[in-house]
Coordinates of C-alpha atoms in Angstrom, one line a residue:
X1 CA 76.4 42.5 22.1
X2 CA 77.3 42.4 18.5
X3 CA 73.8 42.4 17.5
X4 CA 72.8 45.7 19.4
X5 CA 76.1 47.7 18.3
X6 CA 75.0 46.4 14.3
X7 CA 71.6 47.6 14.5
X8 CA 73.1 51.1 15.7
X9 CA 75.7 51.1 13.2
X10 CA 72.4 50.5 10.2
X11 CA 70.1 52.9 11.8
X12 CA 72.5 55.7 12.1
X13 CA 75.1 55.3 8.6
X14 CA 73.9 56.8 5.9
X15 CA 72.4 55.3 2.7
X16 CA 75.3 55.1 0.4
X17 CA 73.8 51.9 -1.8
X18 CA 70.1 51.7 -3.5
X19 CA 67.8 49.3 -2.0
X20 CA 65.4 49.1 0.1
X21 CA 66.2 49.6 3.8
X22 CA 66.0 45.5 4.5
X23 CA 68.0 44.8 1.5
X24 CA 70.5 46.9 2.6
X25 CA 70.6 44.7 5.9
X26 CA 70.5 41.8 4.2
X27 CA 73.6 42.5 1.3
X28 CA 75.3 44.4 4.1
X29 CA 79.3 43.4 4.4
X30 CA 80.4 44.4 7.9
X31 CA 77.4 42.7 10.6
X32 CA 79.2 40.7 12.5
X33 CA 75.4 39.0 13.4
X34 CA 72.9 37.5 11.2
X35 CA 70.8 40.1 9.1
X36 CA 67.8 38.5 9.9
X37 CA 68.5 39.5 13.7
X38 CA 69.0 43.0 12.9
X39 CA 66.2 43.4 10.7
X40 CA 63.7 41.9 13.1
X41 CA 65.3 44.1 16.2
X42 CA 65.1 47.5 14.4
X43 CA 62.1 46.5 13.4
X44 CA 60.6 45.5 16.5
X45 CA 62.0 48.4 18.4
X46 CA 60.4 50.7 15.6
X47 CA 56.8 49.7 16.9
X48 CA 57.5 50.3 20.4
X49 CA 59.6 53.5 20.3
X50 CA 57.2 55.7 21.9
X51 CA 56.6 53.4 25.1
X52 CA 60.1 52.5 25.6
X53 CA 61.1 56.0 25.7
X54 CA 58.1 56.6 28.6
X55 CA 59.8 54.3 30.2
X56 CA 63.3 54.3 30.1
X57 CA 62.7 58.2 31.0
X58 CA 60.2 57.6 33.9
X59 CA 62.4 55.0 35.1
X60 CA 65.5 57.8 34.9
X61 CA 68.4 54.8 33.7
X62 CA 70.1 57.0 31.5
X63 CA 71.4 59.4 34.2
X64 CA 72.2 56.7 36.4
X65 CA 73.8 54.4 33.8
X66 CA 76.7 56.4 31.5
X67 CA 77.7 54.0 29.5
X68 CA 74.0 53.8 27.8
X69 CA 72.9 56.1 24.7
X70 CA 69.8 56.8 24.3
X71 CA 69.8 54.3 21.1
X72 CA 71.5 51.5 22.5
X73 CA 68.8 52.2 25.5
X74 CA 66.1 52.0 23.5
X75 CA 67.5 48.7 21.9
X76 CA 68.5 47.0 25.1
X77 CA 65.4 47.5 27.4
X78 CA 63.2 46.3 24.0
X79 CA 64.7 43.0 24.4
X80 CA 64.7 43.1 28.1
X81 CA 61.1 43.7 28.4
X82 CA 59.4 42.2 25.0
X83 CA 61.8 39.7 23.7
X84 CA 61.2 36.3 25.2
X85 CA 65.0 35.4 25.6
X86 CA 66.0 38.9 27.1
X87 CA 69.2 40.7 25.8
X88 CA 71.3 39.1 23.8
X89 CA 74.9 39.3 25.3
X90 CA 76.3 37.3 28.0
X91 CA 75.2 38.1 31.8
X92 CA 78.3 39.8 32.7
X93 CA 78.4 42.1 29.8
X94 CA 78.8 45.5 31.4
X95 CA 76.0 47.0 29.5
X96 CA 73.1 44.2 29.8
X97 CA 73.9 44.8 33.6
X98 CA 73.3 48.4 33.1
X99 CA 70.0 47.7 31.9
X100 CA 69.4 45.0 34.7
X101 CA 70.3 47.1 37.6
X102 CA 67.0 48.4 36.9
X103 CA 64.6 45.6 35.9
X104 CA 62.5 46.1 38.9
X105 CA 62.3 50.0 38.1
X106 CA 61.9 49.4 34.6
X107 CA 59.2 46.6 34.7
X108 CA 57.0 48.9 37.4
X109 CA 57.2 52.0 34.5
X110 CA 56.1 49.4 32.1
X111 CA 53.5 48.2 33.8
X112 CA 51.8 51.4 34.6
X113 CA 51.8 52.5 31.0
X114 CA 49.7 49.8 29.9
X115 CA 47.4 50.2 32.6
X116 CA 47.3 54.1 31.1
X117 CA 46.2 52.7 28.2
X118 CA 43.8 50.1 29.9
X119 CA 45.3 47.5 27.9
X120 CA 45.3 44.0 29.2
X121 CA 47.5 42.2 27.1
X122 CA 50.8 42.8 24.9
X123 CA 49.1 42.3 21.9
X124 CA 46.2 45.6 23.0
X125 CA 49.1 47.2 23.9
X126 CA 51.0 46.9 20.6
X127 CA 47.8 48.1 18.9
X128 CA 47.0 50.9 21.2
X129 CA 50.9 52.1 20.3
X130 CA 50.5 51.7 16.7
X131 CA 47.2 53.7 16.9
X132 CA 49.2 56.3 18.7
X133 CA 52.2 56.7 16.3
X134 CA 49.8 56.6 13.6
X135 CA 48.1 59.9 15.3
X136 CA 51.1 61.4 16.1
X137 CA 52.2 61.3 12.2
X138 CA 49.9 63.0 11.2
X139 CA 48.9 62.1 7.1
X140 CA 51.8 60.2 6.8
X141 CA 51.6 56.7 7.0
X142 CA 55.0 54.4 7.7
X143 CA 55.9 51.5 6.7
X144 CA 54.5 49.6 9.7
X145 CA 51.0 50.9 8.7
X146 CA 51.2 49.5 5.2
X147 CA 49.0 45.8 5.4
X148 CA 50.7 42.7 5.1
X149 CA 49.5 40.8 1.6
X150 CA 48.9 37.5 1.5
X151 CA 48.5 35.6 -1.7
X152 CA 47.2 32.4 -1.7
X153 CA 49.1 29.1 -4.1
X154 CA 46.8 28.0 -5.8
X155 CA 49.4 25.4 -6.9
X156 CA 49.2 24.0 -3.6
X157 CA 45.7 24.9 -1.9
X158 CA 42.9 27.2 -2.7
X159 CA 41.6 30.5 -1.5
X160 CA 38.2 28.6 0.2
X161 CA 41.0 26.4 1.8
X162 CA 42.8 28.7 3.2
X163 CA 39.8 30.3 4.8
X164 CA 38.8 27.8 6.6
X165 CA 42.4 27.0 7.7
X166 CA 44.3 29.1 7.8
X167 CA 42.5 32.4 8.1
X168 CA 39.9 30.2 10.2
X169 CA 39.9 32.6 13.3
X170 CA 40.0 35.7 11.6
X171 CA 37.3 38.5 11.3
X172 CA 36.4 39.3 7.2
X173 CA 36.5 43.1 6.6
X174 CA 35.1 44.8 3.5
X175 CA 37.5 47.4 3.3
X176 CA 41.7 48.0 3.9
X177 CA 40.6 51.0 5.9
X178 CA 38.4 48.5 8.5
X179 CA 41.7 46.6 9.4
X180 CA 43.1 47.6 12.8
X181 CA 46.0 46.8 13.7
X182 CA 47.0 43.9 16.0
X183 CA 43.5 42.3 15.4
X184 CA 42.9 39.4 13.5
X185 CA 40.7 40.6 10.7
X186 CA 41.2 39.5 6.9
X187 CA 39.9 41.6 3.9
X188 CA 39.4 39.6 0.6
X189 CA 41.0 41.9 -3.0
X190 CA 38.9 42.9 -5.0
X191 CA 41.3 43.6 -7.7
X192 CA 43.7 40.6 -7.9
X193 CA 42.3 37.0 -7.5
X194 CA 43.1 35.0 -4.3
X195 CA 45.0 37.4 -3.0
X196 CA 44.3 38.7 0.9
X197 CA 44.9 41.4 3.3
X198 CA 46.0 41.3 7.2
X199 CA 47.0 43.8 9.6
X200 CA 50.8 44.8 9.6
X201 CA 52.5 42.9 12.5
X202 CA 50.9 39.6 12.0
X203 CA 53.8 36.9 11.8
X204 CA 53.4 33.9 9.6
X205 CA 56.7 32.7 9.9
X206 CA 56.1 29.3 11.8
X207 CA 52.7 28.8 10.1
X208 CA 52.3 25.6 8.5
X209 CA 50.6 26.9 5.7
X210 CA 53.6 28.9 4.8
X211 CA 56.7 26.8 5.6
X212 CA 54.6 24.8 3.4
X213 CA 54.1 27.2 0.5
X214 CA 50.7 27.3 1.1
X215 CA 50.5 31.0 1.1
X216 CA 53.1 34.1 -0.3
X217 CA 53.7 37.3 1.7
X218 CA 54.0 39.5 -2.0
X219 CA 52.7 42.8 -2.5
X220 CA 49.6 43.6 -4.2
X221 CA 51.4 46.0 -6.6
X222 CA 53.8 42.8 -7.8
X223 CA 50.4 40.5 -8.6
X224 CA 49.9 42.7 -11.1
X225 CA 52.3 41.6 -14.0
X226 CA 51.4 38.5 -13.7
X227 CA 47.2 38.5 -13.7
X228 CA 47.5 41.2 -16.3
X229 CA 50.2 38.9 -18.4
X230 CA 47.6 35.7 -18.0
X231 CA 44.2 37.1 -17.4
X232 CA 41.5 35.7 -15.7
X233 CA 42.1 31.9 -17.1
X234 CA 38.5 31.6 -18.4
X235 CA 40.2 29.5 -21.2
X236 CA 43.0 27.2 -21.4
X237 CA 46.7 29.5 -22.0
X238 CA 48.5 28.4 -24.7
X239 CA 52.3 28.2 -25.4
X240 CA 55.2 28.8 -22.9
X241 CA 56.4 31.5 -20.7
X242 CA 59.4 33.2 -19.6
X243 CA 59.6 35.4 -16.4
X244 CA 62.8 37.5 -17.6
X245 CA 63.9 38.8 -14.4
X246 CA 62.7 36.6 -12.0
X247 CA 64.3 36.6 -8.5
X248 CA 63.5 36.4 -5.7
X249 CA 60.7 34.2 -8.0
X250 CA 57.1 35.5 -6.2
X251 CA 56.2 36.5 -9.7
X252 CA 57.1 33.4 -11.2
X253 CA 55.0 31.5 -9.0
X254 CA 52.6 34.1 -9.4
X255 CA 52.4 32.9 -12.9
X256 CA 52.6 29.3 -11.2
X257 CA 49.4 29.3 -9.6
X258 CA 47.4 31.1 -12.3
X259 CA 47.8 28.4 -14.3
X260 CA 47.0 26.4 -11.7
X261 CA 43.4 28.0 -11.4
X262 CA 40.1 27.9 -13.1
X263 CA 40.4 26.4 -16.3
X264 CA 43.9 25.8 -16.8
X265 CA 43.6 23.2 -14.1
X266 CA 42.0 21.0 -17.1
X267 CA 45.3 21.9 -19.0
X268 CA 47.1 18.5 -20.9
X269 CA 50.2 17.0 -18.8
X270 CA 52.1 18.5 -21.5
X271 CA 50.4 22.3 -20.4
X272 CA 52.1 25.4 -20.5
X273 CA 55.8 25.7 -19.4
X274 CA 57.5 28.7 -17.3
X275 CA 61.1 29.5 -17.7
X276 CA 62.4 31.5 -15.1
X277 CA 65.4 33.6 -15.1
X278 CA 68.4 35.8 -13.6
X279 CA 71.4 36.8 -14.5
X280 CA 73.3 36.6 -11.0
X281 CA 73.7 32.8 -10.1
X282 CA 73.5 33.8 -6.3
X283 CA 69.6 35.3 -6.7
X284 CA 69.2 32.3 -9.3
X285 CA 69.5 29.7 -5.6
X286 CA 67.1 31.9 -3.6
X287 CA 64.6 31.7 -7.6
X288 CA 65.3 27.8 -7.1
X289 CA 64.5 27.4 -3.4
X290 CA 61.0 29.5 -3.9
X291 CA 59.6 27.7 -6.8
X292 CA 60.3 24.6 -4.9
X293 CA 58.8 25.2 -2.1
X294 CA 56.1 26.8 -4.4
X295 CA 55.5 23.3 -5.4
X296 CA 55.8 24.5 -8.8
X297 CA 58.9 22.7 -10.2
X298 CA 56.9 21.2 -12.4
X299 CA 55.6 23.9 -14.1
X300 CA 59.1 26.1 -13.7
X301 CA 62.4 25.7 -15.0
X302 CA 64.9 27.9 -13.9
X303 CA 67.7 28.8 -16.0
X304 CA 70.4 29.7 -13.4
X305 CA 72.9 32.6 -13.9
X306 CA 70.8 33.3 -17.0
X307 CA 71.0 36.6 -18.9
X308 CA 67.8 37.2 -20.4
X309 CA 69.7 39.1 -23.3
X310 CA 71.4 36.6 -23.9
X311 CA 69.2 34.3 -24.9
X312 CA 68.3 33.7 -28.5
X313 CA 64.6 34.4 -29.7
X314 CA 65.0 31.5 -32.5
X315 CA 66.3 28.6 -29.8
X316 CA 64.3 25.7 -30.4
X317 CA 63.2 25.4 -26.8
X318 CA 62.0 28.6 -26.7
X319 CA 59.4 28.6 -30.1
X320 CA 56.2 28.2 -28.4
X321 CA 56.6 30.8 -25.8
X322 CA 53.8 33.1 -25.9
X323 CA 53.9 35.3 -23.1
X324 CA 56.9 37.0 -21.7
X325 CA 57.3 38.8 -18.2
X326 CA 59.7 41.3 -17.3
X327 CA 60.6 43.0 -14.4
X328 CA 64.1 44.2 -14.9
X329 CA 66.7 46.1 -12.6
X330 CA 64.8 49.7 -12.1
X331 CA 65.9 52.7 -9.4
X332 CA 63.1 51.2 -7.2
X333 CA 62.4 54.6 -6.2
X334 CA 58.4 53.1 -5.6
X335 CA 59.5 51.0 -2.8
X336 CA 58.0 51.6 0.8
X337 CA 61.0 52.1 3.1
X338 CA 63.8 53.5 0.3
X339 CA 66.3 55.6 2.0
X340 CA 63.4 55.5 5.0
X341 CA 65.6 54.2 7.5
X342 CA 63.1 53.8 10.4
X343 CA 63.0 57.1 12.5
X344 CA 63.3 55.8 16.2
X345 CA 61.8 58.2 18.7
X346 CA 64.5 58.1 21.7
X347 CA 64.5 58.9 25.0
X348 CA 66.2 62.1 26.5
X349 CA 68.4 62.0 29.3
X350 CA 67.4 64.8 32.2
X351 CA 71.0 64.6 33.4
X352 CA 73.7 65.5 30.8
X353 CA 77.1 63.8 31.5
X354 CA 80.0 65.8 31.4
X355 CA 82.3 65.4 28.7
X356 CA 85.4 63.3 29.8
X357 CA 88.8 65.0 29.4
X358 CA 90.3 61.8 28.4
X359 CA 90.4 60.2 25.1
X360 CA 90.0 56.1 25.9
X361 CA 90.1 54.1 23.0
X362 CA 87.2 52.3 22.3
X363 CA 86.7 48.9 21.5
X364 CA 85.3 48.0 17.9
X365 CA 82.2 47.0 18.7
X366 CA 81.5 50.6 21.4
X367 CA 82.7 53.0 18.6
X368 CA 78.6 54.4 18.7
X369 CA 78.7 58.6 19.7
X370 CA 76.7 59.7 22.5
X371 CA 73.7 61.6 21.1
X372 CA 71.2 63.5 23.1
X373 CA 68.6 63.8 20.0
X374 CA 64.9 62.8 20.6
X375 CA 65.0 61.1 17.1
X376 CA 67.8 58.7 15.2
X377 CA 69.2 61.1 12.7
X378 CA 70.1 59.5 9.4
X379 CA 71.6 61.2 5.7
X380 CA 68.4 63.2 4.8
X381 CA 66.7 62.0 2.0
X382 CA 67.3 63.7 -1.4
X383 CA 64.7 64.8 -3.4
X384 CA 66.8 65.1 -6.5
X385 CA 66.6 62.8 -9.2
X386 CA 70.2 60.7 -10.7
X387 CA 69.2 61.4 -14.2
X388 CA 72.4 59.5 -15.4
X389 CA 71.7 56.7 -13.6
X390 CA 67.4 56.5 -14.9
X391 CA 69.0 56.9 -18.7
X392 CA 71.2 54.3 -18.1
X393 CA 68.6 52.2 -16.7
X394 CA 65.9 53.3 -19.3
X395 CA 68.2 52.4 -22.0
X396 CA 68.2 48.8 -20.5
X397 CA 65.0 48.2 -20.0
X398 CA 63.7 49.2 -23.6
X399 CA 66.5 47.2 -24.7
X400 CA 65.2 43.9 -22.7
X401 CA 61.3 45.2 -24.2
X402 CA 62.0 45.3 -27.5
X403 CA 64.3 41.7 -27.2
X404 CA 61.1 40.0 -26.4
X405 CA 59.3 41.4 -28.4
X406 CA 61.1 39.6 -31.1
X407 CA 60.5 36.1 -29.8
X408 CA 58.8 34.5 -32.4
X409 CA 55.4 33.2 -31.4
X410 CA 54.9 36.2 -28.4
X411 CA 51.7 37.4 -28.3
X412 CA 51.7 39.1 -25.0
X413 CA 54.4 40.6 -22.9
X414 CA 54.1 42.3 -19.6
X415 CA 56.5 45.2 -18.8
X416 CA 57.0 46.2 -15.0
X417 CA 59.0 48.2 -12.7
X418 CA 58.9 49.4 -9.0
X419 CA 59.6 53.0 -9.6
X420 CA 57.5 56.2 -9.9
X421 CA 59.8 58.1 -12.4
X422 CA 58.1 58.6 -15.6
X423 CA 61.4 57.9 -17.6
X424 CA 61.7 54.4 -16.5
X425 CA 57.8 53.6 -16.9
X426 CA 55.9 55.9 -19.8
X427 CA 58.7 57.2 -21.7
X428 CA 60.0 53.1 -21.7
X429 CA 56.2 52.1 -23.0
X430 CA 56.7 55.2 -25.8
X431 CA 59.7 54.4 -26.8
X432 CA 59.1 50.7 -27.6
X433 CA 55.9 51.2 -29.3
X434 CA 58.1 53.6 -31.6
X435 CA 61.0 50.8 -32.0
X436 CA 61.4 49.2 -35.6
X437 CA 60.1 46.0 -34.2
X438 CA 57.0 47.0 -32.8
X439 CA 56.0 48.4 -35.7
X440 CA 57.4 45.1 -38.0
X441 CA 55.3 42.6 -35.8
X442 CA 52.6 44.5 -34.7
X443 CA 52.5 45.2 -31.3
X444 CA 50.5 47.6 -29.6
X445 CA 49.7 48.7 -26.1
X446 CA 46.7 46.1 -24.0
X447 CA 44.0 48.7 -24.1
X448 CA 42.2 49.1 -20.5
X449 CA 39.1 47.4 -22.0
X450 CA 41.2 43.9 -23.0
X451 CA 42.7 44.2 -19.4
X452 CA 41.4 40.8 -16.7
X453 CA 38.6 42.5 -15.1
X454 CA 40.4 42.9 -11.6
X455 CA 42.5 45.6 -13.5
X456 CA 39.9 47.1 -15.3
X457 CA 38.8 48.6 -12.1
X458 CA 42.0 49.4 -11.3
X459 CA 41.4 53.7 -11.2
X460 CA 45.2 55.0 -11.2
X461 CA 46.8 55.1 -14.7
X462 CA 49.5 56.4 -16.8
X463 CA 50.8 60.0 -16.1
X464 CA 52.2 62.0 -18.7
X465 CA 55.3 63.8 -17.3
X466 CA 57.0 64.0 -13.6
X467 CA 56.3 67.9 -13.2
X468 CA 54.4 67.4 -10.3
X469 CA 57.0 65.7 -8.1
X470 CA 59.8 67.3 -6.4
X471 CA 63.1 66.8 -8.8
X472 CA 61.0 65.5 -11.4
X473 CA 61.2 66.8 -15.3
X474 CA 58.3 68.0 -16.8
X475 CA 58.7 66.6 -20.1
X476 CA 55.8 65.0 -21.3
X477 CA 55.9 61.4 -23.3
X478 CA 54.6 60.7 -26.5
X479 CA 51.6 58.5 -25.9
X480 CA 48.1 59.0 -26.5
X481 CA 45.1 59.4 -24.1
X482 CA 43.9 55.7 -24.4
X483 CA 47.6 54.7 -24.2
X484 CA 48.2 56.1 -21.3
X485 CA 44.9 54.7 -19.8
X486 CA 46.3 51.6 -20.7
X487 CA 49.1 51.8 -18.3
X488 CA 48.9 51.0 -14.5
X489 CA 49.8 52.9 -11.3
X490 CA 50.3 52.2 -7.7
X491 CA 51.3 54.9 -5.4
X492 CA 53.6 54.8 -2.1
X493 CA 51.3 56.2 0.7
X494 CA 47.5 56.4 -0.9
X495 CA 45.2 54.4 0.6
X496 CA 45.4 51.5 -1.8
X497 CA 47.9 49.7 0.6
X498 CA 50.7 49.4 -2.2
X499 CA 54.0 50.3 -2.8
X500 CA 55.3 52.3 -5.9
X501 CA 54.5 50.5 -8.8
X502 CA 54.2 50.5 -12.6
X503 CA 52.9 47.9 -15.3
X504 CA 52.3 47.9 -19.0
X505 CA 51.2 45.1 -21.1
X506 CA 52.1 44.6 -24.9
X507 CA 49.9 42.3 -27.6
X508 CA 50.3 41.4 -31.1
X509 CA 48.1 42.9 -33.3
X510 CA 47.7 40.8 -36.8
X511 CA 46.0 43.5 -38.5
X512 CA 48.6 45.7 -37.6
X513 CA 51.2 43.8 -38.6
X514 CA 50.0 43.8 -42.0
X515 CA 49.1 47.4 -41.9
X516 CA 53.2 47.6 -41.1
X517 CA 54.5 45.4 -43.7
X518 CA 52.4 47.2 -46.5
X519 CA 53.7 50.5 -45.4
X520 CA 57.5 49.2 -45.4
X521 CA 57.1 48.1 -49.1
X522 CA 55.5 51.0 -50.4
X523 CA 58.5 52.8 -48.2
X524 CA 60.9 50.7 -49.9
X525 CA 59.4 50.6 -53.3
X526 CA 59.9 54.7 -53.0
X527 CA 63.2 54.9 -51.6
X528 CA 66.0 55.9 -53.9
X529 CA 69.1 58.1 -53.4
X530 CA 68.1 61.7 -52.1
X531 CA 64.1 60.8 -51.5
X532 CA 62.6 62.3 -48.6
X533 CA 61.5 59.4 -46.2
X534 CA 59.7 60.6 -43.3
X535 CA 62.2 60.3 -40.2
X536 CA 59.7 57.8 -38.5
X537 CA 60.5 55.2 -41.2
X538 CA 64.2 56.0 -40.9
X539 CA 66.2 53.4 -38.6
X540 CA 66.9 55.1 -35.3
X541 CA 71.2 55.2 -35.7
X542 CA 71.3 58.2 -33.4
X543 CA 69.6 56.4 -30.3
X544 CA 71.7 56.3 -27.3
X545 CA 73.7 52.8 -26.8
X546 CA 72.3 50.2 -24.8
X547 CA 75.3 50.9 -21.7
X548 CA 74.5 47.3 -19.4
X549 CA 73.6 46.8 -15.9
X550 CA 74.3 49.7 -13.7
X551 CA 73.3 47.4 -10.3

C-alpha cells in the first residue's frame, strides 16, 4: 500500500523545493516505492478524477467504508477499475478489501457512466472525460491538455520514415487546435524541422521506435536552441560544438541529428564534434545513457562531472569549436506543471463520520488526515518573485555567456532558459552585449532576419520589462527595438502548445570587431591621469560578484 499512501503524501505536502512537479517525484527522499509508480498513478488518476468521483459517490463506499478518504478513494478504485493488475497491496490488506467489498457496486456505477456518455470503449471514454475537464476549466488549460512532442533522430531514421512507421496509422492534422484528444491524429511543425505533434495521453513507452531512439518525447520550446544555434544545414557546419549544460542530453542530440540532416550528412568522417557537459556526475550518467541510445556517440563526447566554467577557452581540444549552447541552471518558472501539483477533484462523502474520542496511533504508512474537501488542497502558489535567488542566478548565467564567448574560434553561441522573468532572459542578453568582451571580439545579437527560417516565423519576441505580470518589476532593459525582436518567446498556456521558454543567439561580427579595437586604441591613446573616459569604456569593477550555483 506504500505506493497509494506516497502519492497522497506528494499530492497533499507542499512545494518546499523548485522543480517541476515530476522532478520533485523523481529527486524525492522519503517514497518508499519507485517514482516512476507514483508519477504515473497521480497522473493517471488526474485524467479520470471527475468519473471516479461519479462513481465512488453513486456507488456510496465512502459512508459504508471508514477507513477510506476521499483521496485514497479516488486512488484505490482507479487502480481497481483502469489498471490492468488492480490495486497494488496484498489481498488481505484491510483497505484493498474496503474497496472490493464493493466491486460489483462499483463496476455497475462505472458502467452506466459510459453508457451516459455513449462511449463504447475506454479509450472514447478517456476522451469524452478530457473534453469535459477541459469545459469545466474554463480558459485554462492543464497540463494534460498540453500535446505530446515528438521529435524525430534524424541520427537514426528520418521524418518520411517515421511516417510510414511509426505514425503509419495516424490521421495528419494541419493545425495543434485540430488534435483531439485520445485520437490518433499527428500534426507536422511548421516551425522546427522533423519535429511532430500527438495528442496528450498517447504512450510511446514500449514502442520500438523509441526504445530504439528512433524518436524523442522533447518540447518544442527546447528544439529551439539547437535549430537556431545550427540553422537550417543548407551547407556543411564547420568546427566543434559544446552543449554547456547538457543533461538530461535532448538538446545535445538535438544538435546530434541536425548534423545528421540535409547537407551535413555529406560531412568528412572527421565532421563536426559535440562535447557535452554537466557539472553533477549523477545527471552526467542519465547525459551518457541518452546520447547512446541516441546513436550519437559518435558524434558526442561527454565530459562527465564537467563544469563548464571550468574549462579553459585556450585548451587545445577545444580550438575549433565554433558554436556553443547553453542552457544553464534558471528558476524554471516557464515550466508547465511548477508548483501545479495536479488538482484532483474528489468525491464527498453524504455521511460524515463522527470524530472518534480516542487517539490510536497510526501506523507510518496511514498517517493521511481525513478530509472532506471536493478538491486536494496543496500550499497555494505564490505570485511573488525570489528576487535574491533571479540575481544570484542572473549573475551566473552572464557569467557562463560571457565565458564562451571568449572561446577562441566561436562564431555563434545560443543562450537559453526555461523561465519567463525578464531578469534571467533580456536583462542577461543586455548585459552581455555590454560586457568588455563582447565589445573586444565583436559579438552582437542574431538579428530576426539571420534567424533559420522556422524561427523567422516564430511571432513572440523579446519583452522589455515584467510590469505586466503579477510580482514582476517593471524595469525596463536596455536593448533596442531590433534587439529585442531578435530574442525568442514561448508562453505557458497560449495556444502554441509550449511551455515557458526563452532563447537568444549571439554571432561574431568581424567588422565590429574592428570597429572595437579602433575605438580601444584611440581610448587608450587618450587616457592619462584625471581624463574623462566615458563610463562605458571604463571596466565594470562595481558589477556584482559572480556568487555560484544556487541549485
Amino acid at each position: 500500500m506504500s505506493l497509494y499512501y506516497d502519492a497522497v503524501s506528494v499530492l497533499t505536502a507542499p512545494a518546499t523545493t523548485g522543480g517541476s512537479f515530476k522532478s520533485r517525484i523523481y529527486n524525492s527522499k522519503t517514497l518508499k516505492s519507485s517514482p516512476a509508480q507514483v508519477f504515473a498513478l497521480v497522473t493517471e488518476a488526474s485524467k479520470w478524477d471527475v468519473l471516479l468521483k461519479e462513481v465512488i459517490e453513486n456507488a456510496g463506499i465512502l459512508s459504508l467504508e471508514p477507513k477510506l478518504t476521499p483521496l485514497l478513494a479516488l486512488l484505490l478504485v482507479h487502480d481497481h477499475l483502469l489498471s490492468k493488475n488492480g490495486i497494488a497491496a496484498p489481498a488481505t490488506h484491510p483497505l484493498r478489501q474496503a474497496v472490493e467489498r464493493h466491486k460489483v457496486r462499483l463496476k455497475g456505477e462505472f458502467t452506466k457512466a459510459r453508457v451516459r456518455r455513449a462511449c463504447a470503449s475506454l479509450e472514447d471514454l478517456q476522451a469524452a472525460i478530457i473534453r469535459e475537464k477541459k469545459a469545466a476549466g474554463g480558459a485554462g488549460i492543464s497540463e494534460a491538455m498540453y500535446p505530446r512532442w515528438v521529435r524525430v533522430n534524424n541520427v537514426k531514421t528520418t521524418l518520411d520514415a517515421q511516417l510510414q512507421s511509426t505514425f503509419a496509422s495516424y490521421s495528419r492534422v494541419q493545425s495543434l487546435a485540430e488534435l483531439t484528444e485520445g485520437q490518433h491524429q499527428l500534426y507536422v511543425d511548421v516551425n522546427v524541422p522533423d519535429l511532430v505533434a500527438v495528442p496528450p495521453g498517447i504512450d510511446f513507452s514500449s514502442s520500438p521506435a523509441y526504445k530504439q531512439g528512433e524518436i524523442i518525447l522533447q518540447d518544442k520550446a527546447s528544439c529551439f536552441p539547437a535549430y537556431l544555434l545550427l540553422g537550417d544545414q543548407n551547407t556543411q557546419w564547420e568546427g566543434d560544438l559544446i552543449d554547456g549544460c547538457a543533461a538530461p542530453g535532448n538538446k545535445t542530440t538535438h544538435l546530434a541529428s541536425l548534423l545528421s540532416s540535409g547537407a551535413s550528412k555529406q560531412r568528412s568522417a572527421k565532421g563536426p564534434a559535440i562535447f557535452s557537459m554537466d557539472a553533477s556526475p549523477t545527471r552526467s550518467k542519465t547525459l551518457q545513457k541518452m546520447v547512446s541510445v541516441a546513436g550519437a556517440d559518435k558524434i558526442v563526447t561527454v565530459l562527465a562531472g564537467q563544469d563548464f566554467l571550468a574549462l579553459d577557452p585556450e585548451d587545445s581540444r577545444f580550438e575549433s569549436v565554433t558554436g556553443l549552447l547553453l542552457d544553464p541552471s534558471c528558476s524554471g518558472s516557464g515550466i508547465i506543471g511548477r508548483d501545479d501539483v495536479p488538482q484532483l477533484v474528489l468525491p464527498t462523502n453524504s455521511k460524515k463520520t463522527e470524530t472518534r474520542g480516542k487517539k490510536r496511533k497510526r501506523r507510518d504508512d496511514e498517517r493521511e488526515k481525513d478530509t472532506d474537501h471536493s478538491t486536494v488542497t496543496t500550499a497555494a502558489q505564490s505570485t511573488s518573485v525570489d528576487t535574491e535567488r533571479l540575481t544570484k542566478l542572473a549573475n551566473l548565467q552572464t557569467h557562463i555567456v560571457e565565458h564562451a564567448l571568449s572561446f577562441p574560434a566561436a562564431k555563434c553561441v545560443t543562450y537559453s532558459t526555461c523561465s519567463i522573468h525578464v531578469q534571467e532572459n533580456e536583462s542577461v542578453v543586455a548585459r552581455v552585449l555590454a560586457s568588455e568582451v563582447a565589445k573586444r571580439r565583436g559579438w552582437r545579437i542574431m538579428r530576426r532576419d539571420e534567424q533559420p527560417e522556422g524561427l523567422k516565423k516564430w511571432k513572440h519576441r523579446g519583452i522589455r520589462s515584467d510590469a505586466s505580470r503579477p510580482g514582476g518589476s517593471d524595469s525596463a532593459v536596455d536593448l533596442s527595438e531590433e534587439e529585442l525582436d531578435a530574442c525568442l518567446r514561448c508562453w505557458p498556456g497560449d495556444d502554441e502548445g509550449t511551455g515557458g521558454f526563452f532563447v537568444a543567439g549571439f554571432v561574431r561580427d568581424e567588422a565590429a570587431v574592428r570597429v572595437a579595437e579602433t575605438d580601444r586604441s584611440r581610448i587608450d591613446d587618450q587616457r592619462s591621469p584625471g581624463s574623462d573616459v566615458p563610463d562605458e569604456y571604463e571596466d565594470d569593477e562595481d558589477e556584482e560578484e559572480w556568487e555560484g550555483f544556487s541549485d
